[in-house]
Amino acid sequence: MATLLRHFADQFELDYSTLFIEDDAVDHDIVPPASGGWLTATEQQVTVSSASGATSVPEALLEYWDGEPPEPGPDWASSSEEALVWFSTGRLSIWRTIREHPLGRFELGGPGLYRVRAHTGDRYEIRQATDRVPPQHDESAGARSAGEGERFLIRFWPAPPSDTRDMVEAPGSIYPEHSEQDVFAQAIRTIGTSDFAEAVERTERVNRGPDQH
């Protein structure tokens, strides 16, 4: 039976109704998802989109489990989505679209592949309520949806390397560990994260092959 190891809960004032959960190794600007459902996952990033308006204050509960968690209570039964994600450190920060400062921090169990499953309430009713109420304006907060705020339960747990339900560009999920392709892929990633000369040298060693010096 899976055990809950860590949890974190807060309300987050969002712009463009989107919450980003990123590995701390990411040092570039936020990249909104191109398409997909209200939960999307790419290498280093999980994105959750709220149904409660362009500017909203949803509540999110993040959990880290040591295995696949049981089904949540009836409050979360109406809508859920799941994906596979790779994190290179497992130390996560929570951001809004305009990247000024992190809204919160959450730590998993180190680098690796993780399943992420997000639950929410009745998105259709929340969207209907938001559309019926015009945005409120005030000098301190600007335009803000007066509709009901959405709640999210976002759960992470370790995924085995053999997990093939999704495909992400992550070490170990495409090429066997220590294979020629895996070494080459890691060398390319190093270009963006470490010394360029070291990356070039590693790439040249792969191209020369094991019998050449």
Coordinates of C-alpha atoms in Angstrom, one line a residue:
M1 CA 0.0 0.0 0.0
A2 CA 1.4 3.4 -1.0
T3 CA 2.4 5.9 1.7
L4 CA 2.0 9.7 1.5
L5 CA 5.5 11.1 2.1
R6 CA 5.0 14.9 1.7
H7 CA 2.3 17.4 1.0
F8 CA 1.9 21.1 0.4
A9 CA -1.3 23.2 0.1
D10 CA -1.8 26.9 -0.8
Q11 CA -3.9 29.3 -2.9
F12 CA -2.2 30.8 -5.9
E13 CA -3.2 34.0 -7.7
L14 CA -2.7 33.2 -11.4
D15 CA -2.5 35.1 -14.6
Y16 CA -3.9 33.5 -17.8
S17 CA -5.4 30.8 -15.5
T18 CA -2.3 28.6 -15.7
L19 CA -0.2 27.1 -12.9
F20 CA 3.3 25.8 -13.7
I21 CA 5.3 23.3 -11.7
E22 CA 8.9 23.2 -12.8
D23 CA 12.2 21.6 -11.8
D24 CA 14.6 24.0 -10.3
A25 CA 17.2 23.1 -13.0
V26 CA 15.1 25.0 -15.5
D27 CA 16.6 28.5 -16.1
H28 CA 14.6 29.7 -19.1
D29 CA 11.3 31.6 -19.3
I30 CA 8.0 29.8 -18.8
V31 CA 6.9 27.9 -22.0
P32 CA 3.0 27.6 -22.1
P33 CA 1.8 24.2 -23.4
A34 CA 1.0 24.1 -27.1
S35 CA -2.0 21.9 -26.8
G36 CA -3.6 19.1 -24.7
G37 CA -6.0 18.9 -21.8
W38 CA -6.0 20.8 -18.6
L39 CA -3.0 18.8 -17.3
T40 CA 0.1 18.7 -19.5
A41 CA 3.6 17.4 -18.8
T42 CA 6.8 17.8 -20.6
E43 CA 10.4 17.3 -19.6
Q44 CA 11.0 19.3 -16.4
Q45 CA 7.5 20.9 -16.3
V46 CA 3.9 20.1 -15.3
T47 CA 1.1 22.6 -16.3
V48 CA -2.4 22.8 -14.8
S49 CA -5.0 25.1 -16.4
S50 CA -7.8 26.5 -14.3
A51 CA -11.4 26.7 -15.5
S52 CA -12.2 29.7 -13.2
G53 CA -11.2 32.6 -15.5
A54 CA -8.2 34.3 -17.0
T55 CA -7.2 35.7 -13.6
S56 CA -8.1 33.4 -10.8
V57 CA -7.1 32.2 -7.3
P58 CA -7.4 28.4 -7.3
E59 CA -6.3 26.2 -4.4
A60 CA -3.8 23.4 -5.1
L61 CA -2.8 20.5 -2.9
L62 CA 0.5 18.8 -4.0
E63 CA 1.3 15.3 -2.7
Y64 CA 4.3 13.0 -3.1
W65 CA 3.7 9.3 -2.6
D66 CA 6.2 6.4 -2.6
G67 CA 3.9 4.4 -5.0
E68 CA 0.6 4.8 -6.9
P69 CA -1.8 6.4 -4.5
P70 CA -5.4 5.2 -3.8
E71 CA -8.4 6.9 -5.3
P72 CA -9.2 10.2 -3.5
G73 CA -12.4 11.0 -1.8
P74 CA -15.7 12.0 -3.5
D75 CA -14.8 15.7 -3.7
W76 CA -12.2 14.8 -6.4
A77 CA -14.1 12.1 -8.3
S78 CA -15.5 14.2 -11.2
S79 CA -12.4 14.9 -13.3
S80 CA -8.8 13.6 -13.4
E81 CA -5.9 13.5 -15.8
E82 CA -2.6 11.7 -15.7
A83 CA 0.8 11.9 -17.4
L84 CA 4.5 11.0 -17.2
V85 CA 7.2 13.6 -16.5
W86 CA 11.0 13.7 -16.1
F87 CA 12.6 15.9 -13.4
S88 CA 16.4 16.3 -13.3
T89 CA 16.6 17.3 -9.6
G90 CA 13.1 16.6 -8.2
R91 CA 13.2 20.0 -6.4
L92 CA 10.2 21.8 -7.8
S93 CA 9.0 25.5 -7.9
I94 CA 5.5 26.7 -8.6
W95 CA 5.1 29.6 -10.9
R96 CA 2.5 31.7 -12.7
T97 CA 2.8 32.6 -16.4
I98 CA 4.6 35.9 -15.7
R99 CA 7.8 34.5 -14.0
E100 CA 8.6 37.0 -11.2
H101 CA 9.1 34.9 -8.1
P102 CA 8.1 31.3 -7.2
L103 CA 4.7 30.9 -5.6
G104 CA 5.9 27.9 -3.6
R105 CA 8.3 25.0 -3.5
F106 CA 7.9 21.3 -3.3
E107 CA 10.4 18.4 -3.2
L108 CA 10.1 14.9 -4.6
G109 CA 12.5 12.0 -4.1
G110 CA 15.3 13.2 -6.4
P111 CA 15.8 13.0 -10.1
G112 CA 13.9 10.6 -12.3
L113 CA 10.7 9.7 -14.0
Y114 CA 7.4 10.4 -12.1
R115 CA 3.8 9.8 -12.7
V116 CA 1.6 12.8 -12.1
R117 CA -2.2 12.6 -11.6
A118 CA -4.3 15.7 -11.1
H119 CA -7.8 15.7 -9.8
T120 CA -10.3 18.6 -9.7
G121 CA -14.0 19.3 -9.0
D122 CA -16.7 19.9 -11.5
R123 CA -14.9 22.1 -14.1
Y124 CA -18.1 22.5 -16.2
E125 CA -20.0 24.1 -13.3
I126 CA -17.1 26.3 -12.3
R127 CA -16.8 27.6 -15.9
Q128 CA -20.5 28.2 -16.1
A129 CA -20.4 30.2 -12.8
T130 CA -17.4 32.2 -14.0
D131 CA -19.1 33.1 -17.3
R132 CA -22.2 34.3 -15.5
V133 CA -20.4 36.8 -13.3
P134 CA -18.6 39.7 -14.9
P135 CA -15.0 40.4 -13.7
Q136 CA -14.5 42.8 -10.8
H137 CA -12.1 45.7 -11.0
D138 CA -10.2 47.4 -8.2
E139 CA -7.1 49.4 -8.1
S140 CA -5.1 47.0 -6.0
A141 CA -5.9 43.7 -7.7
G142 CA -6.9 44.8 -11.3
A143 CA -9.3 42.6 -13.2
R144 CA -10.2 39.4 -11.4
S145 CA -12.7 36.7 -12.0
A146 CA -15.5 36.7 -9.5
G147 CA -16.4 33.1 -10.2
E148 CA -15.8 30.2 -8.0
G149 CA -12.2 29.3 -7.5
E150 CA -11.1 25.8 -8.6
R151 CA -9.4 23.3 -6.4
F152 CA -6.7 20.9 -7.6
L153 CA -5.2 17.7 -6.1
I154 CA -1.8 17.0 -7.8
R155 CA -0.1 13.8 -6.9
F156 CA 3.4 12.6 -7.8
W157 CA 4.9 9.1 -7.4
P158 CA 8.0 7.4 -8.9
A159 CA 7.6 5.7 -12.3
P160 CA 9.6 2.6 -13.3
P161 CA 11.9 3.0 -16.3
S162 CA 9.7 0.5 -18.1
D163 CA 6.7 2.8 -18.0
T164 CA 5.6 3.3 -21.6
R165 CA 2.1 4.7 -21.2
D166 CA 3.5 8.1 -22.3
M167 CA 6.7 9.3 -24.0
V168 CA 8.8 12.2 -22.7
E169 CA 12.3 13.1 -23.8
A170 CA 14.1 12.0 -20.7
P171 CA 17.2 9.9 -19.9
G172 CA 16.3 6.3 -19.7
S173 CA 12.9 6.6 -21.2
I174 CA 14.0 6.5 -24.9
Y175 CA 17.5 4.9 -24.9
P176 CA 18.9 2.1 -22.7
E177 CA 21.2 3.5 -20.0
H178 CA 24.8 3.8 -21.0
S179 CA 24.0 3.0 -24.7
E180 CA 25.7 4.9 -27.4
Q181 CA 22.5 6.9 -28.1
D182 CA 22.0 7.6 -24.4
V183 CA 25.6 8.9 -24.0
F184 CA 25.1 11.1 -27.1
A185 CA 21.8 12.5 -25.8
Q186 CA 23.3 13.3 -22.4
A187 CA 26.2 15.1 -24.2
I188 CA 23.8 17.2 -26.1
R189 CA 21.9 18.1 -22.9
T190 CA 25.2 19.1 -21.3
I191 CA 25.5 21.9 -23.9
G192 CA 22.7 23.8 -22.2
T193 CA 23.6 22.9 -18.6
S194 CA 27.4 22.7 -18.3
D195 CA 30.6 23.5 -20.0
F196 CA 30.4 23.6 -23.8
A197 CA 33.9 22.2 -24.3
E198 CA 33.1 19.2 -22.1
A199 CA 30.0 18.5 -24.2
V200 CA 31.9 18.7 -27.4
E201 CA 34.5 16.2 -26.1
R202 CA 31.9 13.8 -24.9
T203 CA 30.1 13.9 -28.3
E204 CA 33.4 13.3 -30.1
R205 CA 34.1 10.3 -28.0
V206 CA 30.7 8.8 -29.0
N207 CA 31.4 9.5 -32.7
R208 CA 34.9 7.8 -32.5
G209 CA 33.5 4.6 -31.0
P210 CA 35.0 2.3 -28.4
D211 CA 37.9 1.1 -30.5
Q212 CA 39.2 4.5 -31.5
H213 CA 41.4 6.8 -29.4

